[in-house]
Structure formats: structure tokens, C-alpha cells
Amino acid sequence: MSRAAEADRRISAGQPLSQLDGIPVAFKDNFCTKGVKTSCGSRMLRNFYPPYSATVVQRLAGKGTVMMGKTNMDEFAMGSGSVDSIYGPSRNPWSRSVRYRERRLGDAEPLRVQATSGQVSYSLPSSTEEQKTCEDDETLSDEDDWLIAGGSSGGSAVAVATGASFIALGSDTGGSVRNPASYCGVFGYKPTYGLVSRHGLIPLVNSMDAPSIFARSTDDLAAALEIVAGHDIRDSTTVREQYKPFSLPDDLSVKDLHVGIPTEYHAPGLSQGMLDAWSWVADLFDNAGAKVSRVSLPHTQYSIVCYSVLCACEVASNMARYDGIQFGHRSEQGSSTHALYAATRHEGFNDVVRGRIFAGNYFLLKRNYEKYFVKAQQVRQLIAEDYRHVFSSGVNVLLTPTTFGDAPSYRSFIGADNRTRSMQEDVFTQPANMAGIPAVSVPVMLSERGLPLGLQLMADNFHDKQLLTCAKWLESQVNFPRFDPVTDS
Amino acid sequence: MATPIATKTFRSLKHNFLKINNLLYTRIPFCKKKHQIIETAKQADQWQAVIGLEIHAQINSASKLFSGSGTSFSSVVNNQVALFDAAIPGTLPVLNKKCVEAGVLTGLALNCSINKVSKFDRKHYFYADLPAGYQITQQRQPIAHNGRINFTVFNPASPKHTIPRDMSVGIIQLQLEQDSGKSLHDEDNQHTLVDLNRAGIALMEIVTAPDMSDSEEAAALVKELQLVLQAIDTCNCKMEEGSLRVDANVSIHRPGEPLGVRTEVKNLNSIRFVAKAINYEIAEHKRILESGGVIVNETKSFDFKTGKTVSMRDKEMKQDYRFMPEPNLPPLRVYDNSDFPTTKKSSQAINIDTLRAALPVLPAEKRHHLVHQQGLSVAHALMLVADDDLMQYYNSVLAASPHLTPKLVMSVLATDLLACLYKAKLAISDCYLLPRLFAEVCSLLQAEAITTTTTTKLIQLMFNGETLPPADIIENYEWHKITDRAEIQRHCEEAVERNPKAVRKYREGKPRYFTKLVYHVQTKSNGCTDPLVVTEILKKLISEVS
């Protein structure tokens, strides 16, 4: 509160520290915050109060923003639902939206979504034939039928969607920001790898982790990026030369833009609603004078398999430090040092984390290294090559779905195991992490169930300004009905 | 090398005799015979040892390899630990440029090829003093590889190595890596205490080819490496502080047969221990193989109290280190004059050629100069180059009196002055006999105004505080060299007369009795006769009498 008061004084004195002075921000609980518990949603770090703050936390604080709190996440960011946390799952606020609840309980007809060029309108259908109700409606109580927020940065998405925070930071390794952004109807932006410092971000996969931003508009994304981006001496993978601060122009045009539609993203399982949204937006670009064409990214379909190997390997390595010696949970039992390690790690990590550590160590064994790790690295190169090829052929941005459809219910989501879920959830988002390219999920419309649908835009490495400018244009076109905590609940 | 010298004239004389013997060693045929005996013994023995070393040298940078914390040896426990060193989650490695420069410089000094692009890897194992659960090292693409170290094997105390022998051993690679912390086991309370001050200090791991065949060769290599690293100032090489630690890989086989199974003795922290551990290990291998046993590939430690190696039990399972590339460090790029980027300032990147130009004169080159330009023996050159203070003293003496023969100066220095220092338990840097005065003594000797025996006495006197100029001392004590042949003849005749038994024994073929006759003359003449002249006259006398 005192920080907010200070910001007030600065602003009334006409000397704000930045555009975001006094603005509330939230951080996913894997960004180290000095003296403030940083748990990664894990028992292992339930007692971890970092002695330092992450670079992004410091930079935002230095520009006057006020930390509202830390947000929930899947344990060590391993998940895509924000359901695997010691603090319990994060719920999607749209579960409580009037539009959704009425439909779910069968009190109202599905939304009729009319996406014509230029405008989208929502109305009740006149024909009964088009009625669709959820099959499991009858058996559901409010308590167990809620929607997942997506993940692993679900808490941050919820914070922004509900207005609890203006801006929130998450980390995106395979889609962990774009996925919940799509489900919660907010913007989720993963900057180019190397643009934002990872110092103080507790890693999942070092070579893919990108500190990322949730906001309610593209201008907010750009304002936050301006503060957090740029070379950091403490992160050797941040680039020195590439970043020049920018703000987004107000007069927008997509006339000279070349938008690519990757055919491979038309994947089995894509919901009709998402498909409609995708073609509607493609038409928007087309009608506005952009060149829209189909492109091919043949290797992106292997991204998930490749990711599951690389991720497991880095996880196995990164998690090796959690032995209960220097910090974090330490088991009571342990007759020897190695017994102590085993007990500590068994108690401290959930099944998902332990499973990935196990797999990763297997892949890294001398006899397996070539077969798995090296192969996966090669596939990663091919995926990156796909993007390079497309962007060098003149395409400026790629337009794809962010997720298969709208937010699934908790019940249906937990039906599958974590790995299967990740494979389904990250299909459209993961390849960008492989190549390091910037990507943003833009909320474009509501589904039949009255839930948000997000589309993803991707651009070439360090073309973040172009990407966000394009997203801003799209934002201006779709007129997305934002979640309103007052009227919606 | 310095031998305690007795004050009694006899002992000093004997010492002088030995000294002469040593100097002439290479020319005495007897010596060759001795060598042949060793060769024959070796063939009968049949086993050949194969030894390779892995040497960990701490880079003497002010801060650690990947963090900004300090590196001093004796600071308070856990007082030089950056967050990164304790593996606090979210911290990242930041490469220390000084350490890379030290690695390149050392690679150049060891005649290595420098890799313009090198990479870092993670090597995983669990240990309480390894906070991250992995060590960052350069397994796959090290900073330098394919080098060579040239040195001289010489140890008068080891029968096989009394003759200096030049040797060259390959350097397979030089890699940069992190040191671990230290564990202290409190057995009484069942606690292990961890000190992370050392964790993350930069190490150069230097892997040699298995080109050595006995412990003295290995010890000589380590000694030479110390000199090289100290000359280029990349490591202080204090083995007692763990700045330089040696792992020795040892196997034995019969000539013509494939190499034997090797064992590794880890963390040897003195040159003496390197030699002892290798000797013990070779003997162990022989004992096992000759009794029909099998050598197990295992890691051992050396117990300096018992002089034995013992198996390190915690590594009973074969470790799989699960190497993977370190994702938080981009490939390390160094340049040379041909490709140094024009966009970078010289301080922003590392130029191999700049470092090469900054290399000081290396020990091997210094020795070559001493032997070939100044005419010193290899043994003396080794001695000088191994000791900076001694070298400085030697140079000061020559600077004070440029007309002196370097060989003579070094001879007096090595035998007389070092003996005094040894007896007084002082270092050459503590010597209060000024190089200028020492030079005056040498001048007297070179002018044949005094004998070597007198020189010894003169040095002793002056070392012990005599402040008169050497010429005056000679005057006072009447220590002028006796050049009157008749006088010497008289002393010799007396010696033959008074020692009939010695003369008889000598004639019966026992040369050592001749010493007694020389001793007699030297005593009577107060050491002012030249032993070579005395020997000549005595021999003549004895043959005339018979």
C-alpha cells in the first residue's frame, strides 16, 4: 500500500516513473521475489523465501509498479491446466460468467455466433435444431463443474481476467502463457527468446523458457515489455543489440502485411468454433488488404514428441539441485545422505515432476543420449528451419489457433494423465518455443458455450514490434467482450 | 638437493669429494654400468607401467568461474558464496572472462590448439558439496586440446633418474570447469558439514596422455607444470591448499600385450604423494597379477599416513554422469588476429594472438638458455629455474661481477651457500650474505687465490656474520691457496709416510683408502691445497715408491 501511495504522490506531482507507475502487477510463483515466498506450487519450495528478486521483478518495481501477489501454477510449471499445485487448482473465472452458466445449466440456448466480415455478433438461436447441451449437465454441481484456467501460468491469467491485477507475468515454455490466455480471454504474449531476462525465473526448460506477459490489451503488453526487456548481465542468453524500446502506433494498417496460415495447424480435434474463429479472422486480414496465403511447416507436428524428450532432460538436470541441503523441503528421515535425498525428493515432488525426472535421466544415460537427446535436438533444428524458411519467403506473421477449443471443464480435463494433456494442449503453441520466435494469443470471440477463444500470431525472431502491432490491429477489429467481474458474476 | 654439511673438515671434504663426483657423473664409465644393471633388472621384471594424469589447477582469478564471489583460500566458512554457488533456484551462470583468458594462456603455454568455439556441459552426480547436482565442465568441446609438455626427469635420490633425461608428454585436453565445495564429516555426531567457499572456483582440468612409465616421470611432469603455471600466473599451484590436485591413472602390462586395467588414485596433494601413490599402485598391480588376481577398475584415495591407497567405497557402482549441454551459456567464442570482429573493442572479446604475445619466457626456455648460453649443468639449470629467489640471487651475483663464470658461481651457490641456508633452516630470500660479497668470494676462487675448501669455509664464516671483506679474511686466516709445488710435495710425502696401511690397502686395489691420504694433506695444509694437484702428486709418489 505504501508503494501505491508513493506512486500516487509521483503521479499527482506529474513525475511518474513510467507509463505503469502505480499499476498493479502479479507474478507467477516461479519468479523469485525477495523475502516473498516463491513456491513453484510445490511442496519442495513451500518454505522458500528467495534472498533476491528476479530481474523482471526488479525492473517492474523500479518503474513504480506495485506487486499485488504471486499467482498459482502447476508444480514447477509442468502442466497445462494449473490443476497440479499444492495450493489446489486455479479456476477459470468464466465458469461463473452468466452467459456460460445459463448455457451449462440448460437454462439458455447455446450462443449463436455470427461472424461476418468486420463484425461478430452473439444472439440466441431461433431454431431448436441447433441446440446443443452438455451431456453431463444433469450430474454436475457447481462445485465440481468449473472450467480450468489453462496453464501452467493459470493463476496469472485469472488475475488479469478478473481485474485483480492489471498486468501479470507468467513463464511460457510450451504455451504456458498463451494457453491460459486463450481460455481466460486475455492477451498472452511470449517475447522472442533472449529478449527478456530469465535471471530469477525458476527454470523448467532453460533453452525455451520465456518470461511472458498477460494483459488486457496489446498496448499494455508493449508498455510492460518496454520495462522488462533488454540485455541483462546476469543472463548470458539475453541479447545485447537486438532490442530497441518501442510503443505501438495508433494508425494501423495491414495493407502490406503477409499473413501465413500453416496448413498443418488444421489438426484433428480442432473444435468447430475455433475453426470458425480462425477462418473469420483470416478473412478479416484478407478484407483489410493483407496478403493471406497458406504455408507449410512440415516438422512442427513433431514438436510435442521432441519437446517431451528435451523437457524431461532439462527437468532431470534442473531438479537435481532440490536435495534438501541448501534450501527447500528436507525430509525428516534419512539414514545416509543418499537416503535423505531420496526421501526429500519423494516427498517434495508430485508424480508429474518425478515422472519427468525419471524419463529425463533415462534419456541422458550414455547409452541413450544419441538415440533421444541428440535426435530431439536435430528435430528441433528442423522445426526452427521450418519457421526460418517461411519467414524468409516473405511471410510477416503466422495466424493459428492457440488451443483446440474453449476451456475444458475440470472434470473432463483430469480424465487424461498429465503427459497426454500436455500433448493435446501444447500442440499449437509449443513449436514457437522450439524456434524461440515471439507469439501472442489474442482473444477474438466467444464460443457457442459463451467462452473465450484465442488465436495465435507468430512472427520471426526479434520482430516483436511487428507482431504486437499486428495483434493491436486484430484487437481493434474483433471487439472482444471482455470478462466483467461485476456483470458477469 | 642441498645436503646438510658438517662443520668438521673431514665431512666437508668428503662432501666436496662427492660434489666433484656428482659433477663428473656423466663422464664416469662406472655410471653407465649402473644403468645397464637397471635395464637388465627391468627386463627380468617384465612389467611395464602406463601412467596418465588428470590435473586440476585452480585458476587464481579474483572471482569464481560463473559468479562474482571471492576466491581466497582461508576465509571464514561459507563466506564466499554467491547465490549461484549455492544453486539457489533461478540463478544463472555468468562466465568470468579472466578465467577464459587463463585457460587460453595455459593452453598456449602447453602448446595446445585453442578451440575458437568451445562449449560447456553439465556433469551430473549427487554429492552434498555439489549444490546444483551437476558440475559445469567442458567435456565435449574443451577450450584447448592436443598439446605437449616438455620437461626433464632428474632425481639424484632415485637410482633410475640420476641422469637428467628430457621427456615429452602429450596433453589430450584442457577444460574449464567448476570446483566443488568441501564436506567435513563429523563422525561423533553423525553430521556432515558443508563449506561452499570453494564451490564454483574455476578449475583447469588438464588431461595428459598415458605417456609416463614410472612415478618419477609423473612427479617431474607435475613439477614442470607447476613452474609453467606459476610463470604465466594462472594458478598459484599451492598443492597443500588444494590449488593443484592430481589424479593418477595407473595400469601395468607386459611389453607387446594390450594395456592392463587401470585404477585411478584421486586428489594427490603433494608431488611426493604423487610419486608414492603411483609406486604403491604399481606394486599392488604386480602383486595382484602375479598372484593370479584381477585388477578392478576403481577409484582410490591415498592415505598419506600409511602410504597406501584405499578404494573409495562410494563409487562402487559405475557412475553415468548423464552429460548434457549447459543451456544457460552460449558457446564460448575466442578470436585471433585473422577474425577478431571489427565491431568489438579489444576488451570485449578474447584474442588468442594478443595472449600469445603476452606469454613470458617459459621454464624450458630459461633452462635451455642457462645450459647452452651460460654453460650450466642441466641439474643446476633445473635447480635455478625451479626457484625464483635462487634465480634472482644468481643473477644478482653475475650482475655484480660480470667477469665471473656462471658455472663457477652456480657451483659455489648450489653447494656452499645452499648448505649454509639448509643448516640454518633459512630460505634464499632470507639470506643476509649480499650477492655482491658472494661475488667477491667467487672472484677469489676463479682467480685461483683460494681453494674450493677455503671457499666453503669462507662462505660459512661470512654467512655466520663475519663482516670483513673476503680478501681481508683470507689475509687474517692465511687461507691463500698454496701454489708452491714443493710445499705440497712435502705434505704428500708426509701423508704417505704416516699412513702406511692406507697406502698398502690402496695398492691392494681399494681406491677408497686414497681418500685418507688426501684428507691428511688437506688437514695439514688447512685446506689450502688443490685436491686435484694433491691427488696427482700422491699418485705419483705411490707409484714411485712401489
PDB file of C-alpha atoms in Angstrom, chain A residues 32 45 48 50-52 193 197-203 206-207 233-237 313-314 316-323 325-327 335 337-338 341 345 361 364-367 369 373 377, chain B residues 83-95 121-122 124-134 139-140 185 190 192 194 196 314 320-330 344 348:
ATOM      1  CA  CYS A  32      11.864 -15.088  -7.327  1.00  0.00           C
ATOM      2  CA  LEU A  45       9.725 -24.950  -2.109  1.00  0.00           C
ATOM      3  CA  PHE A  48      11.439 -20.974   0.134  1.00  0.00           C
ATOM      4  CA  PRO A  50      14.294 -16.111  -2.036  1.00  0.00           C
ATOM      5  CA  PRO A  51      17.119 -13.824  -0.964  1.00  0.00           C
ATOM      6  CA  TYR A  52      16.845 -11.915  -4.250  1.00  0.00           C
ATOM      7  CA  TYR A 193      13.781 -15.918 -26.514  1.00  0.00           C
ATOM      8  CA  SER A 197      15.996 -11.934 -18.770  1.00  0.00           C
ATOM      9  CA  ARG A 198      15.395 -15.297 -17.139  1.00  0.00           C
ATOM     10  CA  HIS A 199      17.513 -14.398 -14.138  1.00  0.00           C
ATOM     11  CA  GLY A 200      15.346 -15.259 -11.151  1.00  0.00           C
ATOM     12  CA  LEU A 201      12.868 -17.348 -13.087  1.00  0.00           C
ATOM     13  CA  ILE A 202      12.970 -20.845 -11.633  1.00  0.00           C
ATOM     14  CA  PRO A 203      13.516 -22.838 -14.793  1.00  0.00           C
ATOM     15  CA  ASN A 206      16.196 -23.202 -19.848  1.00  0.00           C
ATOM     16  CA  SER A 207      16.513 -23.169 -23.606  1.00  0.00           C
ATOM     17  CA  ILE A 233      24.371  -9.126 -17.477  1.00  0.00           C
ATOM     18  CA  ARG A 234      23.066 -11.917 -15.246  1.00  0.00           C
ATOM     19  CA  ASP A 235      21.510 -13.854 -18.109  1.00  0.00           C
ATOM     20  CA  SER A 236      24.080 -14.692 -20.786  1.00  0.00           C
ATOM     21  CA  THR A 237      21.343 -15.725 -23.205  1.00  0.00           C
ATOM     22  CA  CYS A 313      16.170 -33.968 -19.893  1.00  0.00           C
ATOM     23  CA  GLU A 314      16.401 -30.392 -18.716  1.00  0.00           C
ATOM     24  CA  ALA A 316      16.014 -34.013 -14.700  1.00  0.00           C
ATOM     25  CA  SER A 317      19.040 -31.740 -14.676  1.00  0.00           C
ATOM     26  CA  ASN A 318      17.409 -28.625 -13.245  1.00  0.00           C
ATOM     27  CA  MET A 319      15.669 -30.543 -10.494  1.00  0.00           C
ATOM     28  CA  ALA A 320      18.924 -32.133  -9.311  1.00  0.00           C
ATOM     29  CA  ARG A 321      19.532 -29.171  -7.014  1.00  0.00           C
ATOM     30  CA  TYR A 322      16.461 -29.924  -4.926  1.00  0.00           C
ATOM     31  CA  ASP A 323      18.168 -32.207  -2.466  1.00  0.00           C
ATOM     32  CA  ILE A 325      20.581 -29.447   1.633  1.00  0.00           C
ATOM     33  CA  GLN A 326      20.827 -25.753   0.824  1.00  0.00           C
ATOM     34  CA  PHE A 327      17.154 -24.732   0.758  1.00  0.00           C
ATOM     35  CA  SER A 335      19.943 -42.694   7.484  1.00  0.00           C
ATOM     36  CA  THR A 337      22.980 -38.621   2.630  1.00  0.00           C
ATOM     37  CA  HIS A 338      21.572 -40.554  -0.300  1.00  0.00           C
ATOM     38  CA  TYR A 341      17.994 -37.144  -0.936  1.00  0.00           C
ATOM     39  CA  ARG A 345      12.697 -35.694  -3.362  1.00  0.00           C
ATOM     40  CA  ASN A 361      17.614 -39.305 -16.594  1.00  0.00           C
ATOM     41  CA  LEU A 364      20.506 -38.769 -20.746  1.00  0.00           C
ATOM     42  CA  LEU A 365      22.116 -42.117 -19.973  1.00  0.00           C
ATOM     43  CA  LYS A 366      25.249 -42.567 -22.008  1.00  0.00           C
ATOM     44  CA  ARG A 367      23.725 -45.401 -23.996  1.00  0.00           C
ATOM     45  CA  TYR A 369      21.928 -39.946 -25.331  1.00  0.00           C
ATOM     46  CA  PHE A 373      18.578 -36.218 -26.774  1.00  0.00           C
ATOM     47  CA  GLN A 377      17.921 -31.591 -30.831  1.00  0.00           C
TER      48      GLN A 377
ATOM     49  CA  LEU B  83      23.563 -17.241  -4.697  1.00  0.00           C
ATOM     50  CA  PHE B  84      24.621 -19.076  -7.816  1.00  0.00           C
ATOM     51  CA  ASP B  85      27.294 -21.024  -5.924  1.00  0.00           C
ATOM     52  CA  ALA B  86      24.639 -22.353  -3.566  1.00  0.00           C
ATOM     53  CA  ALA B  87      22.450 -23.274  -6.571  1.00  0.00           C
ATOM     54  CA  ILE B  88      19.630 -21.015  -5.380  1.00  0.00           C
ATOM     55  CA  PRO B  89      16.799 -21.600  -7.894  1.00  0.00           C
ATOM     56  CA  GLY B  90      16.579 -19.117 -10.749  1.00  0.00           C
ATOM     57  CA  THR B  91      20.231 -18.052 -10.686  1.00  0.00           C
ATOM     58  CA  LEU B  92      22.245 -18.340 -13.890  1.00  0.00           C
ATOM     59  CA  PRO B  93      25.941 -18.753 -14.669  1.00  0.00           C
ATOM     60  CA  VAL B  94      27.821 -15.712 -15.972  1.00  0.00           C
ATOM     61  CA  LEU B  95      31.180 -16.631 -17.447  1.00  0.00           C
ATOM     62  CA  ASP B 121      28.334 -29.311 -20.371  1.00  0.00           C
ATOM     63  CA  ARG B 122      26.611 -30.413 -17.216  1.00  0.00           C
ATOM     64  CA  HIS B 124      25.503 -34.912 -13.045  1.00  0.00           C
ATOM     65  CA  TYR B 125      26.117 -36.639  -9.742  1.00  0.00           C
ATOM     66  CA  PHE B 126      24.704 -36.257  -6.292  1.00  0.00           C
ATOM     67  CA  TYR B 127      27.008 -35.107  -3.551  1.00  0.00           C
ATOM     68  CA  ALA B 128      26.344 -32.825  -0.604  1.00  0.00           C
ATOM     69  CA  ASP B 129      29.059 -30.367  -1.597  1.00  0.00           C
ATOM     70  CA  LEU B 130      27.827 -30.140  -5.191  1.00  0.00           C
ATOM     71  CA  PRO B 131      24.783 -27.898  -4.659  1.00  0.00           C
ATOM     72  CA  ALA B 132      23.324 -27.964  -8.183  1.00  0.00           C
ATOM     73  CA  GLY B 133      23.579 -31.732  -8.524  1.00  0.00           C
ATOM     74  CA  TYR B 134      25.797 -31.159 -11.536  1.00  0.00           C
ATOM     75  CA  GLN B 139      33.519 -32.455 -21.717  1.00  0.00           C
ATOM     76  CA  ARG B 140      32.742 -32.424 -25.424  1.00  0.00           C
ATOM     77  CA  HIS B 185      32.380 -35.438   8.250  1.00  0.00           C
ATOM     78  CA  GLN B 190      26.855 -38.245  12.585  1.00  0.00           C
ATOM     79  CA  THR B 192      28.292 -33.795   7.536  1.00  0.00           C
ATOM     80  CA  VAL B 194      29.421 -28.418   4.028  1.00  0.00           C
ATOM     81  CA  LEU B 196      30.785 -23.849  -0.183  1.00  0.00           C
ATOM     82  CA  ASP B 314      31.000 -44.592  -2.506  1.00  0.00           C
ATOM     83  CA  ASP B 320      26.774 -42.494 -15.525  1.00  0.00           C
ATOM     84  CA  TYR B 321      27.231 -38.733 -15.442  1.00  0.00           C
ATOM     85  CA  ARG B 322      24.358 -38.094 -17.859  1.00  0.00           C
ATOM     86  CA  PHE B 323      26.179 -35.284 -19.646  1.00  0.00           C
ATOM     87  CA  MET B 324      24.103 -32.670 -21.376  1.00  0.00           C
ATOM     88  CA  PRO B 325      24.888 -29.249 -22.859  1.00  0.00           C
ATOM     89  CA  GLU B 326      24.641 -26.347 -20.406  1.00  0.00           C
ATOM     90  CA  PRO B 327      21.680 -24.429 -21.855  1.00  0.00           C
ATOM     91  CA  ASN B 328      22.342 -21.171 -19.990  1.00  0.00           C
ATOM     92  CA  LEU B 329      25.695 -20.453 -21.594  1.00  0.00           C
ATOM     93  CA  PRO B 330      26.034 -19.698 -25.298  1.00  0.00           C
ATOM     94  CA  LYS B 344      34.191  -5.244 -30.835  1.00  0.00           C
ATOM     95  CA  GLN B 348      35.064  -7.136 -25.220  1.00  0.00           C
TER      96      GLN B 348
END
